[in-house]
Every structure is written in C-alpha cells, then in structure tokens.
Coordinates of C-alpha atoms and ligand atoms in Angstrom, one line a residue:
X974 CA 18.5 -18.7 -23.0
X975 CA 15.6 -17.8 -24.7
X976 CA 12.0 -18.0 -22.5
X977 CA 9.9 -19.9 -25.3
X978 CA 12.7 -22.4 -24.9
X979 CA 12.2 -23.0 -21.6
X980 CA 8.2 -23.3 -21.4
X981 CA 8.5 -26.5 -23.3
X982 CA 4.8 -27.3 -20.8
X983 CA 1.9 -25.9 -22.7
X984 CA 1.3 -22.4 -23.6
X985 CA -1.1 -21.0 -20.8
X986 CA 1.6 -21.3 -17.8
X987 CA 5.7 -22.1 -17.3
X988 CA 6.1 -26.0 -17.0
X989 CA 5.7 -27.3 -13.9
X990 CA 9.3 -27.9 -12.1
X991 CA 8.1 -28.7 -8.5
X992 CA 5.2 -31.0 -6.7
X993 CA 4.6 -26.9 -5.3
X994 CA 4.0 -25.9 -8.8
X995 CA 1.5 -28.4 -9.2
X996 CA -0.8 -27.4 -6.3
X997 CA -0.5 -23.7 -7.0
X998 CA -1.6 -24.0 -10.1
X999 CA -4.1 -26.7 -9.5
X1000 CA -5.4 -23.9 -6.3
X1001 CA -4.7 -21.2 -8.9
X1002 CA -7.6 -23.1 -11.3
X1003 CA -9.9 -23.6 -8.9
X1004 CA -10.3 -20.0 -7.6
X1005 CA -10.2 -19.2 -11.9
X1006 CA -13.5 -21.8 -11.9
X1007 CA -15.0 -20.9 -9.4
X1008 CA -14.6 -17.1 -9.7
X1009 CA -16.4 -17.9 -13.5
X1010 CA -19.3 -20.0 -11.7
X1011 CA -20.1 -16.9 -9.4
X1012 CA -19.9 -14.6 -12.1
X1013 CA -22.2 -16.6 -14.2
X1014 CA -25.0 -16.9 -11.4
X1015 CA -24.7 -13.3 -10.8
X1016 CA -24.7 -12.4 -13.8
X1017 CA -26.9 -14.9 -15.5
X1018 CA -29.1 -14.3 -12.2
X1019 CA -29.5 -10.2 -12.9
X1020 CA -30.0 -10.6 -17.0
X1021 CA -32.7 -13.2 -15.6
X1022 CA -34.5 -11.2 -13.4
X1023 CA -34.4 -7.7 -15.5
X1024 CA -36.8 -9.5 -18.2
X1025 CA -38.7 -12.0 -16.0
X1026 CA -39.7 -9.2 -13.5
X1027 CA -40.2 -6.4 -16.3
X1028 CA -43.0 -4.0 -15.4
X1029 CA -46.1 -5.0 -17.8
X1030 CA -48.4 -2.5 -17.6
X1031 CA -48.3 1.0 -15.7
X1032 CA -50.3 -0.5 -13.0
X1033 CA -48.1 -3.2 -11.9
X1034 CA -47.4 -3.1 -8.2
X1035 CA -44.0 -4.2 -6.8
X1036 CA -45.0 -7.2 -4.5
X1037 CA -44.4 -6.7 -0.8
X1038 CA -41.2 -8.7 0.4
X1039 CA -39.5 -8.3 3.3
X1040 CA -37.0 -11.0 3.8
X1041 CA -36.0 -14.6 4.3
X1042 CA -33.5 -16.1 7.0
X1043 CA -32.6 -18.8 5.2
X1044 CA -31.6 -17.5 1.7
X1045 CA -29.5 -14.8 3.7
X1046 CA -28.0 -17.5 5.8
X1047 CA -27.2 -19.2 2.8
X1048 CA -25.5 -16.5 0.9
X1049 CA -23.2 -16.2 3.8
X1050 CA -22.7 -19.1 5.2
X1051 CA -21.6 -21.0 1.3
X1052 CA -19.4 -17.8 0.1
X1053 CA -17.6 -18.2 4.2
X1054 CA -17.0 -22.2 3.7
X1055 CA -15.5 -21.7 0.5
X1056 CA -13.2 -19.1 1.3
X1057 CA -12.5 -20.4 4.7
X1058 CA -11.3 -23.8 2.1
X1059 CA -9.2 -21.9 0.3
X1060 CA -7.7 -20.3 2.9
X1061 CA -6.6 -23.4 4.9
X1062 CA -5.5 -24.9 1.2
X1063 CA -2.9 -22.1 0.1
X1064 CA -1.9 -22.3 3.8
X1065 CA -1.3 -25.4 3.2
X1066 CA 0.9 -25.1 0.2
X1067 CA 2.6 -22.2 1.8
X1068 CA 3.8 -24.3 5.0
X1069 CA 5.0 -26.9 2.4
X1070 CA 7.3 -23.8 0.6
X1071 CA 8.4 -22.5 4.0
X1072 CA 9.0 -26.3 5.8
X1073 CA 13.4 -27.1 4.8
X1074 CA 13.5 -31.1 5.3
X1075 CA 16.7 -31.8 7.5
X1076 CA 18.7 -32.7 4.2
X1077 CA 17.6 -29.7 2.3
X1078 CA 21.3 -28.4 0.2
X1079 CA 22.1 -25.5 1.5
X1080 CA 23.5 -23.0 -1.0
X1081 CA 24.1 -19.4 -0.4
X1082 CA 22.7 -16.7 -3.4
X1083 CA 23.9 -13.5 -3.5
X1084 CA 21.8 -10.9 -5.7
X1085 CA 23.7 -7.9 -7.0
X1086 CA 23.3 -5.5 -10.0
X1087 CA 22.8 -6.9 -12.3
X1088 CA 23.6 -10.7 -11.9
X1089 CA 23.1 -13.4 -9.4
X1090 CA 26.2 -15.6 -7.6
X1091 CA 26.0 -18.7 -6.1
X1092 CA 28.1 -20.3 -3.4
X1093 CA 28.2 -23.7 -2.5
X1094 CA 29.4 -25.0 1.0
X1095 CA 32.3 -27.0 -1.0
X1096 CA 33.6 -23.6 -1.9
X1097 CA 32.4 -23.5 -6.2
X1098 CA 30.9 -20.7 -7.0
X1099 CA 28.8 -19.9 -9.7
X1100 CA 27.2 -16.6 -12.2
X1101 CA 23.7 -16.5 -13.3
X1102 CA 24.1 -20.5 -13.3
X1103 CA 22.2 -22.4 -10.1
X1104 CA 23.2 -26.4 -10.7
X1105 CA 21.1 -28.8 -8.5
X1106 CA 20.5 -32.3 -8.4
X1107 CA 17.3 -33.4 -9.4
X1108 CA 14.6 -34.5 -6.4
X1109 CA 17.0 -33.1 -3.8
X1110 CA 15.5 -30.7 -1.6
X1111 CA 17.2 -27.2 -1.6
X1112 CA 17.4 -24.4 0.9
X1113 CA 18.6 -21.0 -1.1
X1114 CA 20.0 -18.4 1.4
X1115 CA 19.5 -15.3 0.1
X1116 CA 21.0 -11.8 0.5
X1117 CA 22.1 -9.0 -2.0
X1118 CA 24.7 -7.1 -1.9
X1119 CA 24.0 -3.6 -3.1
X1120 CA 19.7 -3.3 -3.4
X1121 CA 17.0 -5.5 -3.1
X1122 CA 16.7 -7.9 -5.4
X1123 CA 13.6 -10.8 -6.1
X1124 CA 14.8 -14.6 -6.9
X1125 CA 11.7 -15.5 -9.2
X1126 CA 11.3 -18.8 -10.3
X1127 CA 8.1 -19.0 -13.0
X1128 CA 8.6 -23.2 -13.5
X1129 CA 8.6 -23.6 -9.6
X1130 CA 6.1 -20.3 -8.7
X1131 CA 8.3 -19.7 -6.1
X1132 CA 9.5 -16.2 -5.5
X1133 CA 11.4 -14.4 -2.7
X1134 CA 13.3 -10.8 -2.3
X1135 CA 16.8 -10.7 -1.7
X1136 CA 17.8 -8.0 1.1
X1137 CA 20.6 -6.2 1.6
X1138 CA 21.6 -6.5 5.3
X1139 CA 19.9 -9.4 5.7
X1140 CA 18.9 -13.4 5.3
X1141 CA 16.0 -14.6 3.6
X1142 CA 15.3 -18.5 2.6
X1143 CA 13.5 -20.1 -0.3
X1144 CA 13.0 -23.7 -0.8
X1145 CA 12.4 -25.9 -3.8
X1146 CA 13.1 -29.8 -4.9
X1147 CA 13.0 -29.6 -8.5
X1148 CA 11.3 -33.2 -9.9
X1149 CA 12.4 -32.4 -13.6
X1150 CA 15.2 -32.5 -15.5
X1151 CA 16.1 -29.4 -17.7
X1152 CA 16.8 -25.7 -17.3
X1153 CA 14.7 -23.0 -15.6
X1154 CA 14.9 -19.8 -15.6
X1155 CA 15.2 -16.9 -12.9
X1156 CA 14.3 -13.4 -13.1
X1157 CA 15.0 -10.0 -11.3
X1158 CA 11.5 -9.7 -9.9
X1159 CA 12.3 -6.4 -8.4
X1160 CA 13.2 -3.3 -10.0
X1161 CA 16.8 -2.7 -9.0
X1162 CA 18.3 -0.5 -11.5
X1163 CA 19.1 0.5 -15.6
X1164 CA 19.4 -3.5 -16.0
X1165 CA 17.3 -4.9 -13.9
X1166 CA 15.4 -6.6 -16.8
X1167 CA 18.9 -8.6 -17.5
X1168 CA 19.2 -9.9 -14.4
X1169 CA 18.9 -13.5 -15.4
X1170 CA 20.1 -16.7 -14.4
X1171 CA 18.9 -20.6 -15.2
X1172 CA 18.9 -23.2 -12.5
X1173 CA 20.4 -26.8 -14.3
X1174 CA 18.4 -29.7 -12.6
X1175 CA 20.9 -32.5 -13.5
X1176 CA 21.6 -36.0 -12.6
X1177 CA 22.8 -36.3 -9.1
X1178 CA 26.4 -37.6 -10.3
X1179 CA 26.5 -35.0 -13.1
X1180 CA 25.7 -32.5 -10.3
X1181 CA 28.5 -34.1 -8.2
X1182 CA 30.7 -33.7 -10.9
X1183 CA 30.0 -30.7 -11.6
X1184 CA 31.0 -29.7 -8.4
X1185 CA 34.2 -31.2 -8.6
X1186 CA 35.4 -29.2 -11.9
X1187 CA 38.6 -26.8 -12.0
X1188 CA 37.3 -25.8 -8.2
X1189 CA 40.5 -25.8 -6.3
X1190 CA 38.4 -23.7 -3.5
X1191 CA 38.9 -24.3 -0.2
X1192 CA 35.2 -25.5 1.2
X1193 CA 33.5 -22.7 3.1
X1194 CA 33.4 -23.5 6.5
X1195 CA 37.1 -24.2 5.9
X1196 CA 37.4 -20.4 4.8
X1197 CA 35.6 -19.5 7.7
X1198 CA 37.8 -21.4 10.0
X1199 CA 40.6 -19.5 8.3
X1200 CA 39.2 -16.2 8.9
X1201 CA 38.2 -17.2 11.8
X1202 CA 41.5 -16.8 12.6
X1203 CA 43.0 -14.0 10.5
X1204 CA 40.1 -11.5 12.2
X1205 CA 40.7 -12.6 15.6
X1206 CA 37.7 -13.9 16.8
X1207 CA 39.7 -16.8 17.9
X1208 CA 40.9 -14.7 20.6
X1209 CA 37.7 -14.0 22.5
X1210 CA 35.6 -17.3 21.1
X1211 CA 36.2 -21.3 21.5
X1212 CA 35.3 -23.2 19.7
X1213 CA 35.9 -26.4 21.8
X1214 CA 33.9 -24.9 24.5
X1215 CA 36.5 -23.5 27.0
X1216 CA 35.7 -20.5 28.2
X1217 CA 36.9 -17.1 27.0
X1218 CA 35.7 -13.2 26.9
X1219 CA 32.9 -13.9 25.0
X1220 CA 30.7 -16.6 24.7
X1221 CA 31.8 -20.2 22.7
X1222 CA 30.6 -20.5 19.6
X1223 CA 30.2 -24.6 19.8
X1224 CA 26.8 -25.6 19.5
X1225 CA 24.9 -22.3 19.8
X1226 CA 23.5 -22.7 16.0
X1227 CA 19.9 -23.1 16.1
X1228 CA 19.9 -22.7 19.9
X1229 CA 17.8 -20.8 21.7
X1230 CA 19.7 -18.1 23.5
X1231 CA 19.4 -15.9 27.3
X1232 CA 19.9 -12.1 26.3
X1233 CA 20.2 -9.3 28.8
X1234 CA 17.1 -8.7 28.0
X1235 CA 14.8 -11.6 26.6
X1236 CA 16.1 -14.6 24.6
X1237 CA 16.9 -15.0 20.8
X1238 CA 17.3 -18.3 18.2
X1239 CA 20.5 -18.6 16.9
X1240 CA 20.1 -18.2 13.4
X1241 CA 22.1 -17.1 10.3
X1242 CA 20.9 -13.6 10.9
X1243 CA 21.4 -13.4 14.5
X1244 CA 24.8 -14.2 13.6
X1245 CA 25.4 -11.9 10.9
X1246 CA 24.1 -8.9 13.2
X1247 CA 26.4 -10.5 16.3
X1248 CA 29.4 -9.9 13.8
X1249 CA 28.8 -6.4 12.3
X1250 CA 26.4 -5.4 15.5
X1251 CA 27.9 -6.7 18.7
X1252 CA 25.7 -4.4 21.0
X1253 CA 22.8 -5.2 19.1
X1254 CA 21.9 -8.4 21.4
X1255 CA 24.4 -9.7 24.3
X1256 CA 23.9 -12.9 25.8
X1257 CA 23.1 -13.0 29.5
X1258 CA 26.2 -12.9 31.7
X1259 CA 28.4 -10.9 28.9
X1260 CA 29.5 -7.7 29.0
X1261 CA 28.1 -5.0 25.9
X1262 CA 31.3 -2.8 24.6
X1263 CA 34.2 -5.3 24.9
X1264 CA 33.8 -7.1 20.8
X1265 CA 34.2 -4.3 18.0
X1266 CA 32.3 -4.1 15.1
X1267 CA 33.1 -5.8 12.1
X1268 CA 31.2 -3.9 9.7
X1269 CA 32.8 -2.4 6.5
X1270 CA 35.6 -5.1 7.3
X1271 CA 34.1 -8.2 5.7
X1272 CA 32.6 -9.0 1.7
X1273 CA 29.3 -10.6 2.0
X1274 CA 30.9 -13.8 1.2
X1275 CA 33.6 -13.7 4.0
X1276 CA 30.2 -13.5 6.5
X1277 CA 28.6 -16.3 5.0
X1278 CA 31.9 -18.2 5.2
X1279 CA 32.2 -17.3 9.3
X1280 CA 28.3 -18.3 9.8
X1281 CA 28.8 -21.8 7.9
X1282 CA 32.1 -22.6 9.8
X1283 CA 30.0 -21.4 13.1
X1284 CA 27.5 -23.9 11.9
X1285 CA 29.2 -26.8 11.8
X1286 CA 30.6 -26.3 15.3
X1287 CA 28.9 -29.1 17.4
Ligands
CUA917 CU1 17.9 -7.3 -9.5 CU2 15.9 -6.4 -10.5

C-alpha cells in the first residue's frame, strides 16, 4: 500500500478518518495561529521599538519608567486564559479518545516483530489487515508479544504503545470508507520501519461477511471455555457460582474487588496477572500459595481467549 495512496485528503496532513481527527487538527491549527499572532507582535513589537526609540543625538536621556500594574496584569492574565482554554480543549478531545461507548467492538491486537495480528471475538484472525465496520465504535486491546510496539494511526491521530506483559486500549470509530494505514511507531528492531498494516473501514455487511469467510474457528470465549478446561482451572473456579478453592469467576469482570490488602477492579490486566501471577493480588478470604503459576504455559492468544471467556461469565 503505498502512503501517497492513502492521503487521498489534501497534502498538508493524512485525511481525516475520525470526528477525533477533526478536532485535533482543528486544536492543532489554532495553537499554529496563534503561536504566528504572538510571534508577530513580539516580533513586529521589538523591530518597532528598535527604530522608533533610536538614540538621536548623544545627549538623549533614557526616560524614567518604572512600571505599570495594568500592562503587567495584562501580559499574564491573557497568555494564562489562553492556555488555561487550551488546556481544558485537548482535555477534552482526550476524554473523547479514552471514553469506549458500551457497544464499542472489541478486538484484540497483538504487536510482534515485525507485523501486527488481529483477533476477533468470533475467533478470525487477521495479519497486517484490521477490517472494521464503518461508524462502529472500536475498542483495540493491545499487547505485544516480544518488545514494545506503537499502533499509530496518521488518518485517525490516534497513537498507542503496545506492551509486552501487559494491556493497553485505544479507541476509534472510523466515519469514512477506505483504507488507512498503521505504522510501527516505536523502534522495535532491524524491521521496524516494515511493520505495516491498513485498517479496511467497510460496509457493515461487507464487514459481517468478511467475518464469516473460510473461518472455521471456534469463537474465543468458546476457546477459552475449552481451555478452561484442558488447564484445570475448572477444578478450583465456578463458573456458575458454587463455591470452590478459589474464588468464582461469574460476574467478577469489571467488579471492584476486597484484596488482603486493599481492593482492585477487575480488569483484563488484573486478570492476566491473576493467571501468570497468582500471589501477586489475593482476594480477601483466599489463601496466597494454593493456585500455581501459569506463566511460560500459555501463547498470548490462549490468555486473551481465558480473559474473554471470563468476560462473558455473568
Ligand atoms: Cu514494531 Cu516498530
């Protein structure tokens, strides 16, 4: 895919994909205005001054000022209103990035060198190829699965670093139809600069369909049910809410948790470390030492699978 392709907007900037694009670049312009306005007073201003207050003659005398309240309370208090207005604007924007509407489509990305894969929670994966439906909010869960790695989309300015060990999100709803494309946007290694992918915004039935072809896959939370089982965590779990050794797993995503010692939200990460870090965090009225570690035992993918099946436990 080549870039110039893809910037079919104008020349300056990457067409905008997203109503976020829009208002970056529209913040993005005004602090390029008004950073040329200030620069042309103060410049302007000095060239000004140099000639108008140019000594004459040998004995001109430099008049006697001290100062004046109000210009100096003007020079603050302007400069402090703007900024304080662009501060509460790209706070704004950035609370729209980082807010996932309940229907957001979640689909899990995995960075590794040197491409990106994408799973989706019917069980299709996907290389270097992210297909969405057009206007549908999505929720990227990112991890990588080697270094860090940066999901960079120019069309959508949104940008986000994928972390071994860990979760991260992003959020977009693409508005346009077309191809985008995604860099590396962190140097991971010898090919980090061919670390592409494009995101497809399609049709919402062309994205269903898509979905649908040669993917004989079970659905993820059904692979998680099945491993579920194959690892054994069936034995000390329910997930009907009986009790057993350790604590159920039916409703506890996105719960607020008792530890020992404090309290934790149930979260994709709290999960992950739960599985690969039992001691890290028990829940109050549990014992530390009984579940073993599951690290080194299960892909990246396999994890995801166990969180989404965990997830839909209600
Ligand atoms: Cu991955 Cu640069």
């Amino acid at each position: 895919m080549n870039w110039m392709n893809v910037a079919h907007g104008n020349s300056f900037m990457p067409p905008q994909g997203t109503d976020v694009a829009r208002q970056v670049d529209n913040l993005y312009s005004f602090l390029l205005i008004a950073s040329l306005i200030a620069c042309a007073i103060l410049i302007g201003g000095m060239i000004y001054f140099v000639t108008k207050y140019k000594r004459q003659t040998n004995n001109d005398k430099t008049a006697y000022i001290t100062h004046s309240h109000t210009l100096e309370f003007l020079w603050s208090f302007i400069p402090l209103v703007i900024f304080m207005g662009v501060f509460v604007w790209g706070w704004k924007i950035y609370n729209q990035m980082r807010t996932y509407p309940a229907n957001s489509l979640e689909i899990h990305a995995y960075g590794k060198q040197w491409s990106w894969e994408f799973a989706y929670k019917s069980g299709k994966k996907s290389a270097n190829e992210l297909v969405v439906p057009v206007d549908q909010p999505v929720k990227l869960i990112l991890t990588a699965n080697d270094v860090i790695h940066s999901f960079y989309v120019p069309s959508f300015r949104i940008k986000q670093d994928a972390v071994p060990g860990r979760y991260t999100t992003l959020g977009f709803t693409a508005e346009k139809l077309g191809e985008f494309q995604v860099f590396c946007a962190e140097f991971c290694g010898g090919d980090h600069s061919k670390m592409l992918a494009t995101i497809k915004v399609v049709p919402r039935e062309d994205y269903e369909k898509w979905l649908k072809e040669n993917d004989d896959a079970l659905p993820i939370d059904q692979r998680g049910k099945k491993l579920f089982g194959l690892k054994g965590c069936v034995g000390c779990h329910s997930t009907d809410g009986s009790a057993k050794v350790g604590p159920t797993l039916v409703k506890v995503f996105g719960k607020t948790e008792a530890l020992v010692d404090g309290s934790v939200q149930v979260d994709e990460d709290y999960l992950r470390e739960s599985i690969l870090k039992p001691n890290a965090k028990i829940l109050k009225g549990f014992a530390p030492n009984v579940m073993p570690t599951f690290q080194g035992q299960l892909q990246e993918d396999e994890l995801t699978a166990l969180i989404e099946y965990i997830k839909t436990l209600k």
